[in-house]
Structure formats: C-alpha cells, structure tokens
Amino acid sequence: MQSRKTQSQDLQAGFRVGECLIEPRQNRIVRGDTEARVEPRVMDVLVCLAQRAGEVVSRETLNEQVWGNVVVTDQAVTNCISELRHHLGDDRTHRIIETIPKRGYRLTAPVQRIDAPASGKETPRPGGEQPSGRQRWALPAAGLVLLVAILAGSAWWWKTTAASSLTSVAVLRFENAAGDDKLDYLALALPDEIATLLTKSRDLAVRPLDYLDADDPLRSARARGVDHIVSGRYYLEADNELSLAIEAQQVEYDRVVWRTRITVPSDDLLAMRRLITQGVRQGLLPALGASTTAAPAAIPTNGEAYQLYLRSIALPKQPKPTERAIEMLEHVVALEPDFARAWYSLGLRYYDYGTYGGGGAPARQRSLAAHRKALELDPELISAAREIVTHLSETGDLENAFVEARRLLDRFGSHAETHFASSYVYRYGGLLKESQRECELALKLDPQDPRLRTCGYTYMYDGELSRVTRWLALDEGSYIFQWGTVLYYLRLDDRNAALRITRQAADDETRRLMEPCLEGASGEVLDAFVGDFMRRWSGAGDPEAFYAVAPMLLYCGRPQEALQMLERAVDTNFCSFPAVDRDPVWKRLRDDPEFQRIRTKAMSCHDNFRSMVAAHSQAS
C-alpha cells in the first residue's frame, strides 16, 4: 500500500474527480468547457480529501495537513469546502463532497490518477478542447486596458509591469537559553533586527514575526508558502559573554543553508548589532539568493539608546505598554537623532496610540511626523513611505496621499508595497476597479502577503462578493479576517455563518452587540450595547472604519445609526461612492431620502477625487 506522502506526490501530477480534471501544480479545476484557478490552500484541501476518497476526513486532519496546525477558524475550512463544491459542480442532487455532521467531510466521487504530462507541455483539456475565444483574447484585452490608461494620461503606470514573485522568509522568535529573564526582550528584539535588515532587499518578502506556528514552524511554513525560516538562540558564556547562534533553513528540502555564531560582551549590544549586520549582508542574503542590501543610513553609536530601543521593540502592542514604548523611543531619538529605525518605530507606536488608545488626532500627527523623519534619514525605508500614504489617506488628505503614492512608485518601482499603497488611496477615493488592479499586481509579486487581506474590502464594496474571501484568508485568524468574514456573511444574509465567526472573536464592544443581534435578541436588549458600539467606533481615527461597521448597525435594526456612520465616512473623505450603489448591503435603504442625500455627498467626494487623479496624470 502506498504511503500518504507517495499518494500525494502521485496526485500532484493530476487526477480526475468524477468528470472534473484536477491539476494541483497549476491550482486548476477543469469541468466541461469551464476552468477555474483556485488558491493553493483550496487545492490542498481537495488533494487531502482525494488521498482519502471514500473516507471521512476530520477537520483536525485538514487543519494538520493543509494549515500545519496553525490555529484557524472553522470557517476557513468551510470556505474551502464551499468553493470546491462550486467548482466541482456539487449540489444537493449530485453530491461530491459529503458533510458528515460532527465528524468531517468525505469525497464520494471516484478519484482516478492521470499520468504526468510531458515536460514543457500543458495538460490536455478534456476531449482535446482548445481554449475559448475569451481565453485566447485575455492577454490582448489586458494590453488594451493598459493602452487606454496611457491615452488617458496615466503613462506613469507603465512602471507597474509585474516582476517575478519574491522569495519569502520568516524570522522566528529566538530562544532565550541564557537562563536569565532579564534577557527575555532579546527574543523579540534580535530577530526584529534581522528582519529589518532583510526588508532592505527587494528580492525578499519578509513575514511578520509571529506568522508561523512556533511549535512546528517547518510544517507551518509549508502550509503558508514560506520559502525560508530563520531561527536563533542566545546564551551566556563564561566571562559574561553573550553568544548568539543563528541559522537559515530552506523549507522545501528541510535543509540548513546558512548558520553563524556571534559572541560579544553581554553589555555591548552595539557590537552584536554590527556583527549581525555583517553576517546578514555577507552570509544570509547570498544564502537566500537575494541581493546585498545597502548599508544602513546611520548606525547607532549610543549604547544606552540602542538597548532602550531594543527593549521598546519587545513591549506588547497594548495601550499601557504602547505608552511606555513611546516614552522610551522619545528618549532614544533624543540621544540618537539620526537613528531612522527608532523614528520609524516611534511612528508605529504613535499610530497605535492614536488609533486604538487615547492619543487621538494629536498622536496620529506625531506618527506622521516621525515617519517623515525616518524616511528623510533613510530614503530606502519603503515601509515608512507606505505608512505616510496610509496616514494621509486616513486623515482625508487624498490628494497628498495620491502624490505620495506616485512618489513611492517613482522611487521603488513595481513592488508589493507600492501597489498596496496605491490600492489604499484608490479605495478611499472610490476608484474601486483601479484599487483592485493594484491589489492584483501586489498579489502577483507576493502571493502570500498578509497585509493584502484588506483588498477583500475593495471587492466587498464593489459588490463582487465571490472574490472577497481569498483576500481575507491571507491573514487567517486576525481581527480583520474575523470581522471581514462576518461582514461578508451579513451581505449574503447568512446569519448562522456570521454568528459562528462572531462567537470566536475577542470580547469587545463589537462582539457584545453582534452576538445577541445575530441570535435574534429584541431591540430593548440591543439598546444596552448600541451606545458602547457607537462610542467605540465614532472615536476611530480611520474613516473607512465608519463605512465598514455601518452594515452591522443596519443588520441589527438601527438604520439611522448606520446612516450616521455612513455620513461620517463621507464627511471625512472615505468617499463611499460608487460603493453606495454597488454594495448589496445598502439595497433596502436606496429609496430613503436621507440615504439619497448622503449619496449625493459621496458622489461629489468621488468626482473631486477622480478629477484630481486625472489632472495629476495629465500633468505628468
């Protein structure tokens, strides 16, 4: 009997499920004269079921085999199954994937392995069919769209020609083997230093620190499409020396491609930083197949400032620790005014304090100033440039946000960060198709970038609900994933699915309203929660948040409060048009005079933005 691993390898060459041709390597499902490309994780679910055709496959098995035991919501599995049923032609009269209550799923259709196609040739289509006329003309049509954009005065977008995908790398938390709790902060601070150096290479896509499951990072990396992982451990030697061992592992072949050991006096973290920088530039980057980065704009020289900076990195992103981190970083930049990374970190902390804490608009303005200072000191700090675009968009300064997005593209060319920044500005101004184009370009460059989750909202507002979940799933388990999925199901009027996700969310003002609302509580019961919900979201610094949460109020029988939030979004330059016409959530209010009044304001906001974009494009 073949092992599961051997079966999986055999199936990768292609197989049939009933009348459908499955091509795992191309993530393609062909049924009759139609074909669909699915996300790799959706295909992995199908392969897992096909390996066990006729058997019940539990959700736990799917989680282990597909997600590498990364904690994901039940809805993540359900979404994959629903998409597969759609592409396989599964319905109540022709069941292909059967749900076994409280146990899992079973693939009931016969599975037939096919031979791998000859090298360099595509897998033949069923019946020797040729691509449809629409498929043959797909590329010329895309070229025509580009030509029209150029004729409209947008020649600068030629710079967005997509490059090949980036090499992805995740840096794990380091192990504190020193036996000294006072050194715990280095478990976060040292890998952050390495990740910062790696982000300087335009050949790499660096994942967030806790992107992978720490208990089994290799399996998790395979499940999430990460190419390399970097790990490390540090410990104390004799004579009060601090040693750091680092290694990089290639995920596909489970092979160590680089390792080094650094030893310095435990009180000389500046020496540690210099040696880490040298090791990354001379050893790690070449081992990852990446180009060597430029030297940092300014290297810190004050030991006290640098240690304080490292300690601030390790503080949690919660209100009180964030306030403490701001105090520390303000002291750091006073001691080291040319330390660009400290200014950047200060900008992030001020943003969190202004958006989620009690800092409000003044803190957000300090955040913008700090990011501008960071970019001035280090013009290669692309993340600071992108944060500036985000700030300007969220404060309603859409013209300057657009100008900065163009400047970002001019400076860095086609990059996931540049396209993501542009998509953000376009979404705020209501150019939803342009925003989607930028999202797709970013995804082509970095297919697993978790930040692109917010692109799901661009499609949601445009009424293209079938394209929402693939974006949200880029960051499964996150706050945006959870509530974005709830909003998706509200638009489908699927109360039960929305309730399942809501019950998995953290206890806050949003859950305290939505859970009883979705359970069918009376208006009197909901009255106790609506006020807290309104206060929570009325204080949000991001105008898109006003638009995003309005459907929750509408679904819970509060149309006037929903319209208040919608108008607040428009008044703060989240234009909301043409979303108010295309987003299905507003269907029952479109004849309301108050809605029509707000729609007129939204249209004016959108028209002003569109005219501004056209003027800048013609001038360039």
Coordinates of C-alpha atoms in Angstrom, one line a residue:
M1 CA 0.0 0.0 0.0
Q2 CA 1.3 3.5 -0.9
S3 CA 2.0 5.9 1.9
R4 CA 0.0 9.1 2.2
K5 CA 3.1 11.1 1.1
T6 CA 3.5 8.9 -2.0
Q7 CA -0.2 9.2 -2.8
S8 CA 0.1 13.0 -2.5
Q9 CA 3.1 13.0 -4.9
D10 CA 1.2 10.9 -7.4
L11 CA -1.8 13.2 -7.3
Q12 CA 0.3 16.2 -7.9
A13 CA 0.7 15.1 -11.5
G14 CA -3.1 15.4 -12.0
F15 CA -6.2 13.4 -11.3
R16 CA -9.9 13.2 -12.0
V17 CA -12.7 13.6 -9.6
G18 CA -15.8 12.3 -11.4
E19 CA -16.0 14.3 -14.6
C20 CA -13.5 17.0 -13.4
L21 CA -9.9 17.2 -14.3
I22 CA -7.7 18.4 -11.3
E23 CA -4.3 19.9 -11.9
P24 CA -2.7 20.6 -8.5
R25 CA 0.5 22.1 -9.8
Q26 CA -1.5 24.7 -11.7
N27 CA -4.1 25.1 -9.0
R28 CA -6.6 24.4 -11.8
I29 CA -10.0 22.6 -11.9
V30 CA -11.5 21.9 -15.4
R31 CA -15.1 20.9 -15.7
G32 CA -16.5 20.6 -19.2
D33 CA -15.8 23.7 -21.1
T34 CA -15.1 25.8 -17.9
E35 CA -12.0 26.0 -15.8
A36 CA -11.2 27.8 -12.6
R37 CA -8.0 28.6 -10.8
V38 CA -8.2 28.3 -7.0
E39 CA -6.0 29.3 -4.1
P40 CA -3.2 26.8 -3.3
R41 CA -4.8 26.1 0.1
V42 CA -8.1 25.3 -1.5
M43 CA -6.3 22.8 -3.8
D44 CA -4.5 21.3 -0.8
V45 CA -7.9 20.6 0.8
L46 CA -9.0 18.8 -2.3
V47 CA -5.8 16.8 -2.6
C48 CA -6.2 15.8 1.1
L49 CA -9.7 14.6 0.5
A50 CA -8.7 12.8 -2.7
Q51 CA -5.9 10.9 -0.8
R52 CA -8.7 9.5 1.4
A53 CA -11.5 9.2 -1.1
G54 CA -14.5 7.4 0.4
E55 CA -13.2 8.0 4.0
V56 CA -14.3 10.6 6.5
V57 CA -11.6 13.3 6.9
S58 CA -11.9 15.3 10.1
R59 CA -11.4 19.0 10.4
E60 CA -8.4 18.2 12.6
T61 CA -6.8 16.2 9.8
L62 CA -7.4 19.0 7.3
N63 CA -6.0 21.5 9.7
E64 CA -2.9 19.4 10.2
Q65 CA -2.3 18.6 6.6
V66 CA -3.2 21.9 5.0
W67 CA -2.6 24.6 7.6
G68 CA 0.2 22.9 9.5
N69 CA -1.7 23.1 12.8
V70 CA -1.8 26.9 12.6
V71 CA -4.9 28.0 14.6
V72 CA -7.6 28.9 12.0
T73 CA -11.3 29.3 12.4
D74 CA -13.7 26.6 11.4
Q75 CA -15.0 29.0 8.8
A76 CA -11.6 28.8 7.0
V77 CA -12.2 25.1 6.3
T78 CA -15.9 25.7 5.5
N79 CA -15.0 28.4 2.9
C80 CA -12.6 26.0 1.1
I81 CA -15.2 23.2 1.0
S82 CA -17.8 25.6 -0.3
E83 CA -15.5 26.8 -3.1
L84 CA -14.6 23.3 -4.1
R85 CA -18.3 22.3 -4.2
H86 CA -19.0 25.2 -6.5
H87 CA -16.1 24.3 -8.9
L88 CA -16.8 20.6 -8.9
G89 CA -20.5 21.0 -9.8
D90 CA -21.6 19.7 -6.4
D91 CA -25.2 20.2 -5.5
R92 CA -27.9 18.5 -3.4
T93 CA -28.8 16.2 -6.3
H94 CA -25.2 15.4 -7.2
R95 CA -23.2 15.3 -4.0
I96 CA -19.4 15.1 -4.5
I97 CA -18.2 16.3 -1.1
E98 CA -20.4 15.0 1.7
T99 CA -20.6 16.6 5.1
I100 CA -20.6 14.1 7.9
P101 CA -22.1 16.0 10.9
K102 CA -19.6 16.4 13.9
R103 CA -17.1 14.2 12.1
G104 CA -15.8 15.9 8.9
Y105 CA -16.0 15.5 5.1
R106 CA -16.0 12.6 2.6
L107 CA -15.1 12.8 -1.1
T108 CA -17.8 10.4 -2.6
A109 CA -16.9 10.7 -6.3
P110 CA -14.3 8.3 -7.8
V111 CA -10.7 9.5 -8.0
Q112 CA -8.6 8.5 -11.0
R113 CA -4.9 9.4 -11.2
I114 CA -3.6 10.5 -14.6
D115 CA 0.0 10.3 -15.9
A116 CA 2.1 13.5 -15.6
P117 CA 2.2 15.5 -18.9
A118 CA 5.4 15.6 -20.9
S119 CA 7.9 18.2 -19.9
G120 CA 7.2 21.6 -21.2
K121 CA 3.6 20.8 -22.3
E122 CA 0.3 21.7 -20.8
T123 CA -2.1 19.1 -19.6
P124 CA -4.5 18.4 -22.4
R125 CA -8.0 19.6 -21.9
P126 CA -10.9 17.1 -21.8
G127 CA -11.8 16.0 -25.3
G128 CA -8.9 17.8 -26.8
E129 CA -10.7 21.2 -26.5
Q130 CA -9.0 24.4 -27.3
P131 CA -9.1 27.5 -25.1
S132 CA -12.2 29.5 -25.7
G133 CA -12.2 32.7 -27.7
R134 CA -12.4 34.6 -24.4
Q135 CA -9.3 32.9 -23.0
R136 CA -7.3 33.4 -26.2
W137 CA -8.1 37.1 -26.2
A138 CA -7.4 37.6 -22.4
L139 CA -3.8 38.9 -22.9
P140 CA -4.6 41.3 -25.7
A141 CA -7.5 42.7 -23.8
A142 CA -5.2 43.3 -20.8
G143 CA -2.9 45.2 -23.2
L144 CA -5.8 47.2 -24.5
V145 CA -6.6 48.3 -20.9
L146 CA -3.1 49.5 -20.4
L147 CA -3.2 51.4 -23.7
V148 CA -6.4 53.1 -22.7
A149 CA -4.8 54.1 -19.4
I150 CA -1.8 55.6 -21.3
L151 CA -4.1 57.6 -23.6
A152 CA -5.9 58.9 -20.6
G153 CA -2.6 60.4 -19.3
S154 CA -1.5 57.6 -17.0
A155 CA 1.7 56.6 -18.7
W156 CA 3.5 56.5 -15.3
W157 CA 1.7 53.2 -14.6
W158 CA 4.0 51.5 -17.1
K159 CA 6.3 51.2 -14.2
T160 CA 3.9 48.6 -12.6
T161 CA 4.8 45.9 -15.1
A162 CA 4.8 42.9 -12.8
A163 CA 8.0 41.2 -11.9
S164 CA 8.5 37.6 -10.7
S165 CA 7.4 36.6 -7.3
L166 CA 9.6 37.3 -4.3
T167 CA 11.4 34.8 -2.1
S168 CA 9.5 34.7 1.2
V169 CA 11.3 34.4 4.6
A170 CA 10.0 34.3 8.1
V171 CA 12.2 35.1 11.1
L172 CA 11.1 33.3 14.3
R173 CA 11.3 34.4 17.9
F174 CA 14.7 33.5 19.3
E175 CA 15.2 31.1 22.2
N176 CA 16.5 32.5 25.4
A177 CA 18.8 29.8 26.6
A178 CA 20.7 32.1 28.9
G179 CA 18.6 31.3 32.0
D180 CA 18.2 35.0 32.7
D181 CA 14.7 36.5 32.5
K182 CA 16.2 40.0 32.2
L183 CA 17.3 39.0 28.6
D184 CA 13.8 37.9 27.5
Y185 CA 13.4 41.1 25.5
L186 CA 16.2 39.9 23.1
A187 CA 13.9 37.0 22.0
L188 CA 11.9 39.6 20.0
A189 CA 14.4 42.4 19.6
L190 CA 17.2 40.4 17.9
P191 CA 15.0 38.7 15.2
D192 CA 13.4 42.1 14.6
E193 CA 16.9 43.5 13.8
I194 CA 17.5 40.6 11.3
A195 CA 14.1 41.1 9.7
T196 CA 14.7 44.8 9.4
L197 CA 18.0 44.1 7.5
L198 CA 16.2 41.6 5.2
T199 CA 13.5 44.0 4.3
K200 CA 16.2 46.2 2.6
S201 CA 16.5 43.6 -0.1
R202 CA 13.9 43.9 -2.9
D203 CA 14.2 40.2 -3.6
L204 CA 12.6 39.2 -0.4
A205 CA 9.2 39.2 1.2
V206 CA 9.7 39.2 4.9
R207 CA 6.8 37.9 7.0
P208 CA 5.7 39.2 10.4
L209 CA 7.4 37.8 13.5
D210 CA 4.6 35.5 14.7
Y211 CA 3.5 34.5 11.2
L212 CA 4.3 30.8 11.8
D213 CA 3.3 28.3 14.4
A214 CA 6.2 28.3 16.9
D215 CA 5.5 24.6 17.9
D216 CA 6.1 23.3 14.3
P217 CA 7.4 26.2 12.2
L218 CA 8.5 23.9 9.3
R219 CA 5.1 22.4 8.8
S220 CA 3.5 25.8 9.2
A221 CA 5.9 27.3 6.7
R222 CA 5.0 24.7 4.1
A223 CA 1.3 25.3 4.7
R224 CA 1.7 29.1 4.3
G225 CA 4.0 29.1 1.4
V226 CA 7.2 30.4 3.1
D227 CA 10.4 29.6 1.4
H228 CA 12.9 30.0 4.2
I229 CA 12.8 30.3 8.0
V230 CA 15.5 31.9 10.2
S231 CA 15.8 30.8 13.8
G232 CA 18.2 31.5 16.6
R233 CA 19.1 31.0 20.3
Y234 CA 21.3 33.0 22.6
Y235 CA 23.0 32.1 25.9
L236 CA 25.6 33.4 28.3
E237 CA 29.2 32.1 28.2
A238 CA 31.9 32.4 30.8
D239 CA 33.4 35.8 31.4
N240 CA 29.9 37.4 31.0
E241 CA 29.8 37.0 27.2
L242 CA 26.6 36.7 25.2
S243 CA 26.6 34.2 22.3
L244 CA 24.0 34.1 19.5
A245 CA 23.6 31.2 17.2
I246 CA 21.5 31.8 14.0
E247 CA 20.6 29.5 11.1
A248 CA 18.5 29.7 8.0
Q249 CA 16.6 26.7 6.7
Q250 CA 15.2 26.1 3.3
V251 CA 11.7 24.8 3.8
E252 CA 11.1 22.7 0.7
Y253 CA 14.1 20.5 1.3
D254 CA 14.4 20.9 5.1
R255 CA 18.0 21.9 4.7
V256 CA 20.1 24.4 6.6
V257 CA 21.6 26.8 4.1
W258 CA 23.4 29.2 6.4
R259 CA 24.5 29.4 10.0
T260 CA 26.7 31.6 12.2
R261 CA 27.6 32.2 15.7
I262 CA 28.3 35.6 17.3
T263 CA 29.9 36.2 20.7
V264 CA 30.3 39.6 22.3
P265 CA 30.5 41.1 25.8
S266 CA 26.9 40.9 27.2
D267 CA 26.9 44.7 27.8
D268 CA 28.0 45.5 24.3
L269 CA 24.8 45.2 22.2
L270 CA 26.2 47.6 19.6
A271 CA 28.9 45.1 18.8
M272 CA 26.2 42.5 18.5
R273 CA 24.4 44.7 16.0
R274 CA 27.5 45.3 13.9
L275 CA 28.2 41.6 13.7
I276 CA 24.6 40.7 12.9
T277 CA 24.6 43.3 10.1
Q278 CA 27.8 41.9 8.7
G279 CA 26.5 38.3 8.9
V280 CA 23.2 39.1 7.2
R281 CA 24.8 41.1 4.4
Q282 CA 27.8 38.8 3.7
G283 CA 26.2 35.4 4.5
L284 CA 22.5 35.2 5.0
L285 CA 21.4 37.3 2.0
P286 CA 23.6 35.4 -0.5
A287 CA 22.3 32.1 1.0
L288 CA 18.7 33.2 0.4
G289 CA 19.6 34.1 -3.2
A290 CA 19.0 37.8 -2.5
S291 CA 20.9 40.8 -3.5
T292 CA 23.1 42.5 -0.9
T293 CA 21.4 45.5 0.7
A294 CA 22.7 49.0 1.0
A295 CA 24.4 49.9 4.3
P296 CA 22.1 51.4 7.0
A297 CA 21.7 55.2 6.6
A298 CA 23.1 55.7 10.1
I299 CA 24.3 53.2 12.6
P300 CA 23.6 54.0 16.3
T301 CA 26.6 54.7 18.4
N302 CA 25.0 55.3 21.8
G303 CA 24.8 52.1 23.8
E304 CA 22.1 53.3 26.2
A305 CA 19.9 54.5 23.3
Y306 CA 20.3 51.2 21.4
Q307 CA 19.5 49.0 24.4
L308 CA 16.4 51.2 25.1
Y309 CA 15.3 50.8 21.5
L310 CA 15.6 47.0 21.7
R311 CA 13.6 46.9 24.9
S312 CA 10.8 49.0 23.3
I313 CA 10.6 46.6 20.4
A314 CA 9.7 43.8 22.9
L315 CA 6.8 45.6 24.5
P316 CA 3.3 44.4 23.6
K317 CA 1.1 46.4 21.3
Q318 CA -1.4 47.1 24.1
P319 CA -2.4 50.6 25.4
K320 CA -0.2 50.9 28.5
P321 CA 2.9 49.1 27.1
T322 CA 2.5 51.3 24.0
E323 CA 2.6 54.5 26.1
R324 CA 5.7 53.2 27.8
A325 CA 7.3 52.4 24.4
I326 CA 6.6 55.9 23.3
E327 CA 8.4 57.3 26.3
M328 CA 11.4 55.0 25.7
L329 CA 11.6 55.8 22.0
E330 CA 11.3 59.6 22.5
H331 CA 14.4 59.2 24.8
V332 CA 16.1 57.1 22.1
V333 CA 15.7 59.7 19.4
A334 CA 16.8 62.4 21.7
L335 CA 20.1 60.5 22.3
E336 CA 20.4 59.3 18.7
P337 CA 18.6 61.8 16.5
D338 CA 19.8 60.2 13.3
F339 CA 18.6 56.7 14.1
A340 CA 16.0 56.2 11.3
R341 CA 14.6 52.9 12.6
A342 CA 13.9 54.4 16.0
W343 CA 11.9 57.2 14.4
Y344 CA 10.0 54.6 12.3
S345 CA 9.2 52.5 15.5
L346 CA 8.1 55.7 17.2
G347 CA 5.8 56.4 14.3
L348 CA 4.2 53.0 14.6
R349 CA 3.7 53.4 18.3
Y350 CA 2.1 56.8 18.0
Y351 CA -0.2 55.4 15.3
D352 CA -1.4 52.6 17.6
Y353 CA -1.8 55.1 20.5
G354 CA -3.8 57.5 18.3
T355 CA -6.0 54.8 16.7
Y356 CA -6.5 52.3 19.5
G357 CA -5.5 54.1 22.6
G358 CA -6.3 57.6 24.0
G359 CA -4.0 59.6 21.8
G360 CA -6.4 60.6 19.1
A361 CA -5.6 63.0 16.3
P362 CA -2.5 64.6 18.0
A363 CA -0.8 61.2 18.4
R364 CA -1.6 60.4 14.8
Q365 CA 0.0 63.7 13.7
R366 CA 3.1 62.8 15.7
S367 CA 3.1 59.4 13.9
L368 CA 3.1 61.1 10.5
A369 CA 5.9 63.4 11.5
A370 CA 8.0 60.5 12.9
H371 CA 7.6 58.5 9.7
R372 CA 8.6 61.5 7.6
K373 CA 11.7 61.9 9.7
A374 CA 12.5 58.2 9.3
L375 CA 12.2 58.5 5.5
E376 CA 14.3 61.6 5.5
L377 CA 17.1 59.8 7.4
D378 CA 16.8 56.6 5.4
P379 CA 15.3 57.1 1.9
E380 CA 15.4 53.3 1.3
L381 CA 12.9 52.7 4.2
I382 CA 10.0 51.8 1.9
S383 CA 7.7 50.8 4.9
A384 CA 8.0 54.4 6.2
A385 CA 7.0 55.8 2.8
R386 CA 4.0 53.4 2.7
E387 CA 2.9 54.4 6.2
I388 CA 2.9 58.1 5.1
V389 CA 0.4 57.2 2.3
T390 CA -1.7 55.4 4.9
H391 CA -1.7 58.3 7.3
L392 CA -2.7 60.8 4.6
S393 CA -5.5 58.6 3.3
E394 CA -6.9 58.1 6.8
T395 CA -6.8 61.8 7.6
G396 CA -8.7 62.6 4.5
D397 CA -5.8 64.3 2.6
L398 CA -6.4 62.2 -0.5
E399 CA -4.6 64.5 -2.9
N400 CA -1.3 64.4 -1.0
A401 CA -1.8 60.7 -0.4
F402 CA -2.1 60.2 -4.1
V403 CA 1.0 62.3 -4.7
E404 CA 3.0 60.3 -2.1
A405 CA 1.8 57.0 -3.7
R406 CA 3.1 58.2 -7.1
R407 CA 6.4 59.3 -5.5
L408 CA 6.6 55.9 -3.8
L409 CA 6.3 54.2 -7.2
D410 CA 8.8 56.5 -8.8
R411 CA 11.3 55.8 -6.1
F412 CA 10.9 52.0 -5.7
G413 CA 9.2 50.8 -8.9
S414 CA 6.9 47.8 -9.1
H415 CA 6.9 46.4 -5.6
A416 CA 4.2 44.8 -3.4
E417 CA 4.4 47.8 -1.0
T418 CA 4.0 50.4 -3.8
H419 CA 1.0 48.7 -5.3
F420 CA -0.6 48.1 -1.9
A421 CA -0.2 51.8 -1.1
S422 CA -1.8 52.8 -4.4
S423 CA -4.7 50.4 -3.8
Y424 CA -5.3 52.0 -0.4
V425 CA -5.6 55.6 -1.9
Y426 CA -7.9 54.4 -4.7
R427 CA -10.2 52.6 -2.3
Y428 CA -10.7 55.8 -0.2
G429 CA -11.4 57.9 -3.3
G430 CA -13.8 55.3 -4.7
L431 CA -11.8 54.2 -7.8
L432 CA -12.6 50.6 -6.9
K433 CA -11.5 49.0 -10.2
E434 CA -8.2 50.8 -10.1
S435 CA -7.8 49.7 -6.5
Q436 CA -8.5 46.1 -7.5
R437 CA -5.9 46.3 -10.2
E438 CA -3.2 47.4 -7.7
C439 CA -4.2 44.6 -5.4
E440 CA -3.8 42.1 -8.1
L441 CA -0.4 43.5 -9.1
A442 CA 0.7 43.3 -5.4
L443 CA -0.6 39.7 -5.1
K444 CA 1.3 38.7 -8.2
L445 CA 4.5 39.9 -6.7
D446 CA 3.9 38.5 -3.2
P447 CA 1.1 35.9 -3.3
Q448 CA 1.0 35.3 0.5
D449 CA 1.4 38.9 1.8
P450 CA -0.9 39.0 4.8
R451 CA -1.3 42.8 4.5
L452 CA -3.2 42.3 1.3
R453 CA -6.2 41.0 3.4
T454 CA -7.7 44.5 3.3
C455 CA -8.1 44.2 -0.5
G456 CA -11.1 42.0 0.3
Y457 CA -12.9 45.1 1.3
T458 CA -12.3 46.7 -2.1
Y459 CA -14.2 43.8 -3.7
M460 CA -16.8 43.8 -1.0
Y461 CA -17.7 47.4 -1.5
D462 CA -17.9 46.8 -5.3
G463 CA -20.4 44.0 -4.8
E464 CA -18.0 41.3 -6.0
L465 CA -18.6 39.0 -3.1
S466 CA -17.3 35.9 -4.8
R467 CA -13.8 37.5 -4.7
V468 CA -13.7 38.6 -1.1
T469 CA -12.7 35.5 0.9
R470 CA -9.5 34.7 -0.9
W471 CA -8.1 38.1 0.2
L472 CA -9.3 37.8 3.8
A473 CA -7.8 34.3 4.0
L474 CA -4.3 35.7 3.6
D475 CA -4.3 36.5 7.3
E476 CA -6.5 33.9 8.8
G477 CA -7.3 34.3 12.5
S478 CA -6.6 38.0 12.5
Y479 CA -9.1 40.7 13.7
I480 CA -9.6 41.9 10.1
F481 CA -10.1 38.3 8.9
Q482 CA -12.7 37.6 11.6
W483 CA -14.8 40.7 11.3
G484 CA -14.3 41.0 7.5
T485 CA -15.8 37.5 7.2
V486 CA -18.7 38.5 9.4
L487 CA -19.4 41.5 7.1
Y488 CA -19.1 39.2 4.1
Y489 CA -21.8 36.9 5.6
L490 CA -24.0 39.8 6.5
R491 CA -24.1 40.7 2.8
L492 CA -25.1 37.2 2.0
D493 CA -27.7 37.4 4.7
D494 CA -26.2 34.2 6.2
R495 CA -27.0 34.8 9.9
N496 CA -25.7 31.4 11.2
A497 CA -22.3 31.7 9.5
A498 CA -21.9 35.2 10.7
L499 CA -22.8 34.1 14.3
R500 CA -20.3 31.3 14.2
I501 CA -17.4 33.7 13.4
T502 CA -18.7 36.3 15.9
R503 CA -18.6 33.8 18.7
Q504 CA -14.9 33.1 18.0
A505 CA -13.9 36.8 18.3
A506 CA -12.4 38.6 21.3
D507 CA -14.8 40.1 23.8
D508 CA -15.2 43.7 22.9
E509 CA -17.9 46.3 22.1
T510 CA -18.4 44.8 18.6
R511 CA -18.9 41.3 19.7
R512 CA -21.1 42.4 22.6
L513 CA -23.5 44.0 20.1
M514 CA -23.3 41.5 17.2
E515 CA -23.6 38.2 19.2
P516 CA -27.1 39.0 20.7
C517 CA -28.1 40.7 17.5
L518 CA -27.3 37.6 15.4
E519 CA -29.0 35.4 18.0
G520 CA -32.2 37.4 17.4
A521 CA -32.3 39.4 20.6
S522 CA -35.0 42.1 21.0
G523 CA -34.4 45.8 20.3
E524 CA -34.6 46.5 24.0
V525 CA -31.8 44.1 24.7
L526 CA -29.6 45.6 22.0
D527 CA -30.2 49.1 23.3
A528 CA -27.7 48.3 26.1
F529 CA -25.0 47.6 23.6
V530 CA -25.6 50.1 20.7
G531 CA -24.3 53.1 22.7
D532 CA -21.0 51.4 23.6
F533 CA -20.6 50.3 20.0
M534 CA -21.2 53.8 18.6
R535 CA -18.8 55.4 21.1
R536 CA -16.1 52.8 20.3
W537 CA -16.3 53.3 16.5
S538 CA -17.1 57.0 16.5
G539 CA -13.7 57.6 18.0
A540 CA -11.9 55.6 15.4
G541 CA -9.2 57.6 13.6
D542 CA -9.8 55.8 10.2
P543 CA -12.8 57.0 8.2
E544 CA -13.1 53.6 6.4
A545 CA -14.0 52.1 9.8
F546 CA -17.2 54.2 9.8
Y547 CA -18.3 52.7 6.5
A548 CA -17.2 49.2 7.5
V549 CA -19.2 49.0 10.7
A550 CA -22.4 50.7 9.4
P551 CA -23.8 47.4 8.0
M552 CA -23.6 45.9 11.4
L553 CA -25.9 48.6 12.8
L554 CA -28.2 48.2 9.8
Y555 CA -28.4 44.5 10.3
C556 CA -29.3 45.0 13.9
G557 CA -32.2 47.2 13.1
R558 CA -30.5 50.6 13.6
P559 CA -30.8 52.2 10.1
Q560 CA -30.5 55.8 11.5
E561 CA -27.3 55.0 13.3
A562 CA -26.0 53.2 10.2
L563 CA -26.6 56.3 8.1
Q564 CA -24.9 58.4 10.7
M565 CA -21.8 56.2 10.3
L566 CA -22.0 56.3 6.5
E567 CA -22.2 60.1 6.5
R568 CA -19.3 60.4 8.9
A569 CA -17.2 58.3 6.5
V570 CA -18.1 60.5 3.6
D571 CA -17.5 63.7 5.5
T572 CA -14.0 62.5 6.4
N573 CA -13.2 61.7 2.8
F574 CA -13.8 58.0 2.6
C575 CA -15.9 58.8 -0.5
S576 CA -18.1 55.6 -0.4
F577 CA -19.1 56.1 -4.0
P578 CA -19.8 54.0 -6.1
A579 CA -19.9 51.6 -3.1
V580 CA -23.3 53.0 -2.0
D581 CA -24.7 51.9 -5.4
R582 CA -22.8 48.6 -5.8
D583 CA -22.5 47.3 -2.2
P584 CA -25.6 45.0 -1.7
V585 CA -25.8 45.9 2.0
W586 CA -27.5 49.2 1.1
K587 CA -30.2 47.7 -1.1
R588 CA -33.1 48.3 1.3
L589 CA -32.1 51.9 2.0
R590 CA -31.6 53.2 -1.5
D591 CA -35.1 54.8 -1.8
D592 CA -34.7 56.5 1.6
P593 CA -34.4 60.3 1.2
E594 CA -31.7 60.5 3.9
F595 CA -29.7 57.9 2.1
Q596 CA -30.1 59.8 -1.2
R597 CA -28.8 63.0 0.5
I598 CA -25.7 61.2 1.7
R599 CA -25.3 59.5 -1.7
T600 CA -25.1 63.0 -3.3
K601 CA -22.3 64.0 -0.9
A602 CA -20.5 60.7 -1.6
M603 CA -20.7 61.2 -5.4
S604 CA -19.3 64.7 -5.0
C605 CA -16.3 63.4 -3.0
H606 CA -15.7 60.7 -5.6
D607 CA -15.9 63.2 -8.5
N608 CA -13.4 65.5 -6.9
F609 CA -11.0 62.7 -6.3
R610 CA -11.4 61.4 -9.8
S611 CA -10.8 64.9 -11.3
M612 CA -7.7 65.3 -9.1
V613 CA -6.3 62.0 -10.3
A614 CA -6.9 62.9 -14.0
A615 CA -5.3 66.3 -13.5
H616 CA -2.1 64.8 -12.0
S617 CA -2.0 62.1 -14.7
Q618 CA -2.2 64.7 -17.5
A619 CA 0.4 66.9 -15.9
S620 CA 3.0 64.0 -15.6

